[in-house]
Short mmCIF file of C-alpha atoms in Angstrom, two decimals:
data_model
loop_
_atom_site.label_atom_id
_atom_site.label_comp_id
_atom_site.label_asym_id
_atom_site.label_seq_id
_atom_site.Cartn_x
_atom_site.Cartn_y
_atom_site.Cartn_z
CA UNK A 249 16.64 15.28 -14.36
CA UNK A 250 13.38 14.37 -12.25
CA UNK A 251 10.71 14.42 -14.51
CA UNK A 252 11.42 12.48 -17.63
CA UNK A 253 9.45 10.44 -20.15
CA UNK A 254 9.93 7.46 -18.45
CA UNK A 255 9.31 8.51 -14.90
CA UNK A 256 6.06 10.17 -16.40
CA UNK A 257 4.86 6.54 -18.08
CA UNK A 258 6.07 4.50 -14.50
CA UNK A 259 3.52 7.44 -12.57
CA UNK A 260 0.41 6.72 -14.69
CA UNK A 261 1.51 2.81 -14.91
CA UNK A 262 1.43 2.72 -11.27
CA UNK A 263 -2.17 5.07 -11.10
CA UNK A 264 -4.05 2.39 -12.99
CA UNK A 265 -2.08 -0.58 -10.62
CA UNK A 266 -3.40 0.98 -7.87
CA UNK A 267 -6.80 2.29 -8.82
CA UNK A 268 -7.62 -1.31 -9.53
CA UNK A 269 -6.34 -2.10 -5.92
CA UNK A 270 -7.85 0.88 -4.53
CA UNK A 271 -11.28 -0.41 -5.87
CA UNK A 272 -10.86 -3.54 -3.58
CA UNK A 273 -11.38 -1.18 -0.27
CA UNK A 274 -14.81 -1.87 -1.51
CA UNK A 275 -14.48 -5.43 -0.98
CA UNK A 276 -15.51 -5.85 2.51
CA UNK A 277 -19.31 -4.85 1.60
CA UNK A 278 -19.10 -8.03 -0.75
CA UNK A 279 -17.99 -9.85 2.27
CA UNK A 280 -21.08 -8.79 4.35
CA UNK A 281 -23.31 -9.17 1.43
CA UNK A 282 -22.73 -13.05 2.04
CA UNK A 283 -23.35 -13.63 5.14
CA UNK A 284 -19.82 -12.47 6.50
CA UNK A 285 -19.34 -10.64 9.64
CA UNK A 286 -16.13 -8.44 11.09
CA UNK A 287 -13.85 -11.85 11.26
CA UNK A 288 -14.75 -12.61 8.00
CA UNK A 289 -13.35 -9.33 6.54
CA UNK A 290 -10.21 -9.77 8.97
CA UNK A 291 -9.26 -12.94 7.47
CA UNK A 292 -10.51 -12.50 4.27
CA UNK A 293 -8.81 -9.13 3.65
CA UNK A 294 -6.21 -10.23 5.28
CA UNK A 295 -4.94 -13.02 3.27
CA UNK A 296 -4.73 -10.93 0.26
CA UNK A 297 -2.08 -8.63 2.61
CA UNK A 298 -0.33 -12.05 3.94
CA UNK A 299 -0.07 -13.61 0.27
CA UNK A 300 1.58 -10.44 -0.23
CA UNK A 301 3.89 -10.52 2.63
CA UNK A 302 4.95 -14.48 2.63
CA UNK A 303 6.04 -14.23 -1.21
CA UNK A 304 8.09 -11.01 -1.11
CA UNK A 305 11.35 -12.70 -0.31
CA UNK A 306 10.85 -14.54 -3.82
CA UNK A 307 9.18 -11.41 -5.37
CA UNK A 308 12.36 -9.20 -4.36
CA UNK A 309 15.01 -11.40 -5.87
CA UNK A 310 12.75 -12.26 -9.21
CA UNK A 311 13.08 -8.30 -9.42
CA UNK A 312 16.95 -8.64 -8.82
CA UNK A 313 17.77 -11.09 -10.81
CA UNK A 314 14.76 -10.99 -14.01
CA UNK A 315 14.72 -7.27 -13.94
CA UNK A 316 12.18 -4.51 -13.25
CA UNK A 317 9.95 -4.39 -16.19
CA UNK A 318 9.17 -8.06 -16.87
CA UNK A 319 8.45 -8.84 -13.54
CA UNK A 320 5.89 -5.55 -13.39
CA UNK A 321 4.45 -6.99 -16.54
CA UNK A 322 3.82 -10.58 -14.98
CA UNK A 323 2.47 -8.37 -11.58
CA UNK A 324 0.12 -6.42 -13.76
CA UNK A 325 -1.22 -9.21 -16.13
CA UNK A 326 -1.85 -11.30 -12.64
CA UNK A 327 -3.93 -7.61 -11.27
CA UNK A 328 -5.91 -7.79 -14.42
CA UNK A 329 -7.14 -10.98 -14.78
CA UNK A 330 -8.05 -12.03 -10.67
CA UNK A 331 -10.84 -9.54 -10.86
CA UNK A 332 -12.66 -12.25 -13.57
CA UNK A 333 -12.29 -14.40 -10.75
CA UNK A 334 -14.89 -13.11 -8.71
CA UNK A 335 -17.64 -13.04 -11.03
CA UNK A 336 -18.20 -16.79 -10.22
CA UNK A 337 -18.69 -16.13 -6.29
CA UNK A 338 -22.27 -15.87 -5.63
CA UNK A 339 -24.94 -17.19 -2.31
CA UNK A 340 -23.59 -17.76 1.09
CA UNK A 341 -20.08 -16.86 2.00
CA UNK A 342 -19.58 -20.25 3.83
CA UNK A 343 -20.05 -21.84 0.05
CA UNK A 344 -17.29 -20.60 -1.49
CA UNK A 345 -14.90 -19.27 1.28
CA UNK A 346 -12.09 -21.36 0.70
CA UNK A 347 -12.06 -20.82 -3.00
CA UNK A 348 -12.11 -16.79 -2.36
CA UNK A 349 -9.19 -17.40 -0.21
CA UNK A 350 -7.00 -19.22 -2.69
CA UNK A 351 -8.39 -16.25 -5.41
CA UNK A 352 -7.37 -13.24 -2.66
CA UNK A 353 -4.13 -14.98 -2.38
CA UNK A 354 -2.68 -14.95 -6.04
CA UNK A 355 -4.38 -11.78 -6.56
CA UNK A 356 -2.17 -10.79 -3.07
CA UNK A 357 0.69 -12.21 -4.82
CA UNK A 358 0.20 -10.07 -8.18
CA UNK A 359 -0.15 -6.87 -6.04
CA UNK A 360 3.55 -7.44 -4.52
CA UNK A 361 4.99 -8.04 -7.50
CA UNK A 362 3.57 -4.47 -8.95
CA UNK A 363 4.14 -2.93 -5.68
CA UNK A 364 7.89 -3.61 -5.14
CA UNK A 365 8.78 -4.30 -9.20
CA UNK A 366 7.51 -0.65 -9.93
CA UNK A 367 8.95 1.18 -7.07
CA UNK A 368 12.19 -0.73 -7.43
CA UNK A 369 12.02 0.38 -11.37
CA UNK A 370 11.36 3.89 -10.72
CA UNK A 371 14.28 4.43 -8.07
CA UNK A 372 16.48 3.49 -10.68
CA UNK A 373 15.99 6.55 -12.46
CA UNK A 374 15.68 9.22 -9.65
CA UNK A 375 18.90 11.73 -8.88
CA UNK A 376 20.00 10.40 -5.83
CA UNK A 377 19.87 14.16 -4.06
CA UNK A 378 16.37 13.98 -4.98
CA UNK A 379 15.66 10.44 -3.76
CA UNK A 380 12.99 11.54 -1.47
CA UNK A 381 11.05 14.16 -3.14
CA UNK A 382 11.16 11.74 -6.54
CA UNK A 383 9.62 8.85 -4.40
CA UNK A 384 7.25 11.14 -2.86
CA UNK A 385 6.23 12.54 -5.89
CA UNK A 386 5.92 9.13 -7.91
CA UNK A 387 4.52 7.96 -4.89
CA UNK A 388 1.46 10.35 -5.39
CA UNK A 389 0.73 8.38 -8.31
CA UNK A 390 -0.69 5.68 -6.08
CA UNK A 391 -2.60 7.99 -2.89
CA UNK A 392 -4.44 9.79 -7.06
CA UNK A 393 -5.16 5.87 -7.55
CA UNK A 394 -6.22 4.98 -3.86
CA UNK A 395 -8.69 7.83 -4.15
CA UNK A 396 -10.07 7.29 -7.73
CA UNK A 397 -10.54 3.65 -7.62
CA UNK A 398 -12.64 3.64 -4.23
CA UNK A 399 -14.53 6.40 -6.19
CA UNK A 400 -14.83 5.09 -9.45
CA UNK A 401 -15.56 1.46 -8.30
CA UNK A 402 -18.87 3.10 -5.64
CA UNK A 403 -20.31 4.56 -8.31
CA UNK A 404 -19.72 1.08 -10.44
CA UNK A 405 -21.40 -0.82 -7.72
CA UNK A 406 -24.20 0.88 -6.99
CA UNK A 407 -25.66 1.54 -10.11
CA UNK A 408 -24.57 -1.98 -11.85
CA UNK A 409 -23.61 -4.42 -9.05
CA UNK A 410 -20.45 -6.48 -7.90
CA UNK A 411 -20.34 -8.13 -11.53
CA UNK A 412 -20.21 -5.21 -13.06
CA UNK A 413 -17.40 -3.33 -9.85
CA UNK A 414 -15.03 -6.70 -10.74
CA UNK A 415 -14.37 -6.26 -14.44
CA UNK A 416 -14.16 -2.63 -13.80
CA UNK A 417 -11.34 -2.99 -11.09
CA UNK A 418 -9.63 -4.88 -13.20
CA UNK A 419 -9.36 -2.79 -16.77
CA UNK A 420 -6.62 -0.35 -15.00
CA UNK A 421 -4.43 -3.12 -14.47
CA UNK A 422 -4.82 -4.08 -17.97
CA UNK A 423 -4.13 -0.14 -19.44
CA UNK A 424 -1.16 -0.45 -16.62
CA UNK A 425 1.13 -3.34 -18.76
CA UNK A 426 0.13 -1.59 -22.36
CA UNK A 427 2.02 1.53 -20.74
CA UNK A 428 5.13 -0.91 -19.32
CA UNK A 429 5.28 -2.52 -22.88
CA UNK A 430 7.06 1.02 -24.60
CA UNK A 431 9.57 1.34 -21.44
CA UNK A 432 13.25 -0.09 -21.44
CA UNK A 433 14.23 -2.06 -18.35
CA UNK A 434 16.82 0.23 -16.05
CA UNK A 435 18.54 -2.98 -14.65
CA UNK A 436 20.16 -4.96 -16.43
CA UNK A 437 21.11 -8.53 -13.84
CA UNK A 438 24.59 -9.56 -14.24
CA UNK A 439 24.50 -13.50 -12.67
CA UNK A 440 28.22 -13.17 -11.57
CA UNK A 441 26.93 -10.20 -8.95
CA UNK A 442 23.98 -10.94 -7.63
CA UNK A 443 24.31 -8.75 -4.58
CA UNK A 444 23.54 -10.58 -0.62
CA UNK A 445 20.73 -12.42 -0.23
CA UNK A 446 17.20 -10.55 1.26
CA UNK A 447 17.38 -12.32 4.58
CA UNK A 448 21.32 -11.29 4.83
CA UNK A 449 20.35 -7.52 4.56
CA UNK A 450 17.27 -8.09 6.68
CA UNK A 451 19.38 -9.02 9.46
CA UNK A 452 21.49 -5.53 8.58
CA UNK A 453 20.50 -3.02 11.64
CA UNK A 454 19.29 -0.31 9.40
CA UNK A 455 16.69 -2.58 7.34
CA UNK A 456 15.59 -4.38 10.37
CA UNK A 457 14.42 -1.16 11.93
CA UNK A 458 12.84 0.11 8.11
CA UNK A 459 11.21 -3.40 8.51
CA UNK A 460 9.47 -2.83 11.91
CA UNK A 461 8.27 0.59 11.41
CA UNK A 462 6.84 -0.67 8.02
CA UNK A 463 4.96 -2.92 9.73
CA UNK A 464 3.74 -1.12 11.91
CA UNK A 465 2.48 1.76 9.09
CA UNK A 466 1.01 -1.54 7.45
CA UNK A 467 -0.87 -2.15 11.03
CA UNK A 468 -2.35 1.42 10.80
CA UNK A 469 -3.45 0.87 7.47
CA UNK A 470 -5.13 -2.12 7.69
CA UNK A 471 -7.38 -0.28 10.10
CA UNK A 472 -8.56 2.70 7.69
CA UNK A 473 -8.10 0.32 4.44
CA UNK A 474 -10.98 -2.90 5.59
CA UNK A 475 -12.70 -0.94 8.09
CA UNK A 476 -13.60 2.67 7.05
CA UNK A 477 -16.00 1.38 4.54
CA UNK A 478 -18.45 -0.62 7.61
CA UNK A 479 -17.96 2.59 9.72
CA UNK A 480 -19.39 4.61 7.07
CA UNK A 481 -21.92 1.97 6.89
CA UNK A 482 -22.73 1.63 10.59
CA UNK A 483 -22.62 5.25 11.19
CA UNK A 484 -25.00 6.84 7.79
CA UNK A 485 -22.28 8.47 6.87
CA UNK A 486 -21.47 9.57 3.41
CA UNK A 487 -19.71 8.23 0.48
CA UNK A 488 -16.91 6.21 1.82
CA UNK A 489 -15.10 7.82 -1.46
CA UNK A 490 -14.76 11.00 0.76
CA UNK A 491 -12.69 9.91 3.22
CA UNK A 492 -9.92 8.21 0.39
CA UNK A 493 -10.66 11.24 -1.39
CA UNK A 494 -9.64 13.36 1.43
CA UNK A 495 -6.43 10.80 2.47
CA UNK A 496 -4.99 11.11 -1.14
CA UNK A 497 -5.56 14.80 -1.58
CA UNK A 498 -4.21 15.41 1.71
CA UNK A 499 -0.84 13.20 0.89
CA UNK A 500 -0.49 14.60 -2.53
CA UNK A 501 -0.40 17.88 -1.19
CA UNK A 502 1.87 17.03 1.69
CA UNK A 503 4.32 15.59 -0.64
CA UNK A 504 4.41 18.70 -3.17
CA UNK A 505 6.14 20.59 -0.52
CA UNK A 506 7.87 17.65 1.81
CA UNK A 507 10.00 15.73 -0.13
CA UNK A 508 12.52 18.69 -1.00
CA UNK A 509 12.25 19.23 2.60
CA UNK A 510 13.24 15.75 3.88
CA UNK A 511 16.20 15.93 1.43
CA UNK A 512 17.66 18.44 2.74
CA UNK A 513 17.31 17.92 6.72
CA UNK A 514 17.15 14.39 6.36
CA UNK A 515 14.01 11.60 6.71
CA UNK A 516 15.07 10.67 10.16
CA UNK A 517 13.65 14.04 11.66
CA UNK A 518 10.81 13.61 9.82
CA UNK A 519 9.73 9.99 10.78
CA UNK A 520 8.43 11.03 14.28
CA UNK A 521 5.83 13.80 12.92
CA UNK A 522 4.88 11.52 10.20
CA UNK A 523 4.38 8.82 12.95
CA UNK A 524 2.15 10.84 14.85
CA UNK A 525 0.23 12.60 11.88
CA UNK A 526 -0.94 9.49 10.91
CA UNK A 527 -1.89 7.76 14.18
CA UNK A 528 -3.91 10.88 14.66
CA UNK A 529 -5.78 10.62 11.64
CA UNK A 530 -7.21 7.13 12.69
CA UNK A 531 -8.10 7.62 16.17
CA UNK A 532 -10.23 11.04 15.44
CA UNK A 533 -12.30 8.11 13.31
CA UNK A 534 -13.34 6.93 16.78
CA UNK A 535 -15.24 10.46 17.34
CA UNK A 536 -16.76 10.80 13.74
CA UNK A 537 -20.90 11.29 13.73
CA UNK A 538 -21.02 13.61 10.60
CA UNK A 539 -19.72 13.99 6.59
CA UNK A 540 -17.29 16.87 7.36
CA UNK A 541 -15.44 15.09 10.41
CA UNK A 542 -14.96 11.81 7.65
CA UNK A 543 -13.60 13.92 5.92
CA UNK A 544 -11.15 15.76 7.97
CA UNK A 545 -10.29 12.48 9.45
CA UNK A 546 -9.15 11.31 6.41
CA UNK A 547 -7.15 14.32 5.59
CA UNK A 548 -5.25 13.93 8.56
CA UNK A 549 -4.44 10.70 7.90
CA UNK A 550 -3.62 10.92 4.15
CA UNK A 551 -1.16 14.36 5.23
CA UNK A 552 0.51 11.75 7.86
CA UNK A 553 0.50 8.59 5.16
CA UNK A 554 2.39 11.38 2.53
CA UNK A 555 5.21 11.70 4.95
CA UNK A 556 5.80 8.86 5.80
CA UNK A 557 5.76 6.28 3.60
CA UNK A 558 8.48 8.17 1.10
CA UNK A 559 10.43 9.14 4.40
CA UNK A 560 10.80 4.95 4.96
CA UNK A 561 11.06 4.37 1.34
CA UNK A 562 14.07 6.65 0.83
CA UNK A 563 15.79 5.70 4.08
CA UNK A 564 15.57 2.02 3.05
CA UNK A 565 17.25 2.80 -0.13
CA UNK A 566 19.40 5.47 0.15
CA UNK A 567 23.13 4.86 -0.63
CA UNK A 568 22.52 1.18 -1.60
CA UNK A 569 23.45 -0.46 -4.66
CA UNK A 570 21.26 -0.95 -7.87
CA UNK A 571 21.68 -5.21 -7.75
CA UNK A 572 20.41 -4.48 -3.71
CA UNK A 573 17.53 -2.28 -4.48
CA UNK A 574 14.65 -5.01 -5.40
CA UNK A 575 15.28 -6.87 -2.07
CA UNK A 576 15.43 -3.57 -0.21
CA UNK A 577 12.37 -2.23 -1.55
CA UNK A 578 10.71 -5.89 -0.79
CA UNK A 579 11.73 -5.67 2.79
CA UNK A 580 10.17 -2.11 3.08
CA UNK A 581 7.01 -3.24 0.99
CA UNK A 582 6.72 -6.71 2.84
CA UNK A 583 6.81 -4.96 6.50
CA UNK A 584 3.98 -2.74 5.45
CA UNK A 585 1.75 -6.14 3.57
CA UNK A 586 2.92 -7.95 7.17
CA UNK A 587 1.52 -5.46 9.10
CA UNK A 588 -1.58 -5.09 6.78
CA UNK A 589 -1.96 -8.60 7.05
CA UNK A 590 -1.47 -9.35 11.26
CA UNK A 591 -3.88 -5.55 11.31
CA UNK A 592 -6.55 -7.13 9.30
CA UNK A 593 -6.94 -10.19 11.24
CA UNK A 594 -5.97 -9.24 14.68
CA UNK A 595 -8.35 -5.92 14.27
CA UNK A 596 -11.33 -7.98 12.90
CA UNK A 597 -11.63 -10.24 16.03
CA UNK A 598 -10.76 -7.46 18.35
CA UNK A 599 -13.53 -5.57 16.53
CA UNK A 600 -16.12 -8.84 17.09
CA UNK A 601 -15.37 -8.11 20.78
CA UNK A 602 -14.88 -4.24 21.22
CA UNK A 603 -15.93 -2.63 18.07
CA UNK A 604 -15.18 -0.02 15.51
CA UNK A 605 -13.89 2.12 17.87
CA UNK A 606 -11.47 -0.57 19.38
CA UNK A 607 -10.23 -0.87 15.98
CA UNK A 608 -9.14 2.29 15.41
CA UNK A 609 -7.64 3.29 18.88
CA UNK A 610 -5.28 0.14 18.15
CA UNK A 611 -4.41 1.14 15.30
CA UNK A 612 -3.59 4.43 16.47
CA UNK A 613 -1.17 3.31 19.16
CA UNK A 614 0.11 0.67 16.97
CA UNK A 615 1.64 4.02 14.87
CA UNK A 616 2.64 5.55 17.77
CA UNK A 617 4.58 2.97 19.32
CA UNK A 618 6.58 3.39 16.11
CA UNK A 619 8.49 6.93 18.35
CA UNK A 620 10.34 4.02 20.05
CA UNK A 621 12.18 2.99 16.95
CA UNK A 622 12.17 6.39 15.29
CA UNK A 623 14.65 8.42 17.40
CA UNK A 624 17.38 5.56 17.05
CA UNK A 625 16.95 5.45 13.24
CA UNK A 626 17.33 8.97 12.89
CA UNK A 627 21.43 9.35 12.42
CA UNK A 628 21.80 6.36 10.51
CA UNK A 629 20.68 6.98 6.75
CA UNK A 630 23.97 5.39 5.39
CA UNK A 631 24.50 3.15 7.69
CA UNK A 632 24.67 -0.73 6.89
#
């Protein structure tokens, strides 16, 4: 059975994770509040994505070896309390820019612990002939978040400030571990089998190919996560809330009626439409003038993000072993926070020089380049 208590308690745990993540898209208007420019959000957003990436190795195992839940509670107690952090940021962004660093970083590091400690966790319980659609489904959980959060945490801002948008971003986080407390751990970690290490089944041919594709997805993201919000801003444009609220519908939607689908015919036919979805979604931003296009730009991008990031969730997993699946899951969730992270910077000084419109063309292609390690992938869902 799919849809049980538990699996009902990990899909609102993970909402509230991510709505207080999702609230952070916001965060580059902080940045240019201060003083900082394109670079500035690069780097800055980008070391919350590169914390993320450079501990997963350690994040993975913890999840291997201390189990699922207590390592999500330790992710989610770190998501609640950053926010705070924030609150004593204020003048010039040169003042304090080192200290927001350090402050993006461990909140970076409490985001990968939630990310691949919950998804790890809810895998456990999924039929595996329903690996796909229960990922995709679950997985909904977090495009619901990545809409509401933007949403929730505009209206926050402009009617009570950034002091006000920090404490709210971080209550979800908080209402996340009270609903991890009632679950039972699905893992139990037996010492005497602790499985290969991560970088042993990185080097493995299958998850060094889920690893570069991730990446690449993380790329594309990095583009429409840090830099929809100033193109909204430079063009008049609407609430940026649209656009995520168009992306999440879009994926949930997708996912209702794809996951059965990939199941069936298998995820490696339908990687390269997911690929191409997606990169199509970010460069129609280039042409968007009006409200309507935003928002049909994002709903191309969200049907293309619905695809595929359960398609390379379940072909990372599939067939592997519960004391493997923590390290797995961190080598699929650390290729997308890579890419996020190398997307964010490289982006923001390629955006300096060419603008907006640079940014998302890369981005684009960046997804698209992804066809060259799709087709190979595409018979090898068991293999090692």
């Amino acid at each position: 059975m799919l849809y049980t208590p538990a699996f009902v308690a990990m899909f609102l745990a993970n909402f509230c994770t991510v709505s207080s993540f999702g609230a952070f898209y916001l965060f580059p208007l902080f940045i240019t509040e201060h003083g900082g420019d394109k670079s500035d959000i690069g780097l800055i957003m980008g070391g919350f994505a590169l914390a993320s990436a450079l501990c997963r190795p350690w994040v993975a195992d913890m999840i291997d070896r201390l189990g699922r839940k207590k390592s999500y509670l330790i992710g989610c107690l770190i998501m609640a309390v950053m926010p705070l952090f924030y609150l004593t940021f204020a003048g010039n962004l040169a003042g304090f820019y080192l200290p927001l660093l350090v402050v993006r970083i461990v909140h970076g590091v409490g985001l990968a612990i939630c990310f691949t400690a919950i998804f790890t966790f809810v895998a456990d319980i999924i039929p595996p002939g329903r690996l796909n659609e229960g990922i995709g489904i679950f997985g909904a959980s977090g495009l619901i978040g990545t809409a509401i959060g933007p949403l929730i945490g505009e209206i926050v801002l402009r009617r009570y400030g950034f002091d006000a948008f920090f404490i709210a971003a971080g209550l979800p986080a908080l209402v996340a571990l009270l609903i991890t407390l009632s679950l039972a751990d699905t893992y139990a970690p037996r010492e005497e089998q602790p499985g290969p290490g991560f970088f042993t089944l990185l080097g493995r041919r299958k998850h060094l190919a889920i690893a570069l594709l991730s990446l690449l997805f993380g790329f594309g993201l990095a583009a429409s996560g840090n830099f929809v919000a100033p193109l909204a801003q430079a063009r008049n444009l609407p609430l940026v809330s649209l656009y995520f609220i168009a992306y999440s519908t879009a994926a949930v939607l997708i996912r209702l009626v794809g996951g059965r689908l990939a199941d069936r015919i298998g995820e490696g036919r339908i990687l390269p439409y997911a690929l191409v979805i997606t990169a199509g979604g970010l460069l129609a931003l280039i042409f968007v003038e009006s409200g309507p296009a935003f928002f049909a730009a994002g709903f191309l991008a969200g049907a293309g993000h619905g695809l595929l990031f359960p398609t390379l969730n379940a072909l990372a997993l599939r067939d592997e072993p519960a004391q493997n699946r923590g390290k797995i899951t961190g080598i699929f969730t650390g290729g997308i926070d890579t890419g996020a992270f190398a997307g964010a910077v490289i982006l923001g000084y390629l955006g300096e020089w060419g603008g907006l419109e640079l940014i998302f063309a890369i981005g684009g292609g960046a997804l698209l380049s992804g066809l060259a390690l799709a087709r190979p992938n595409q018979q090898r869902r068991g293999a090692p």
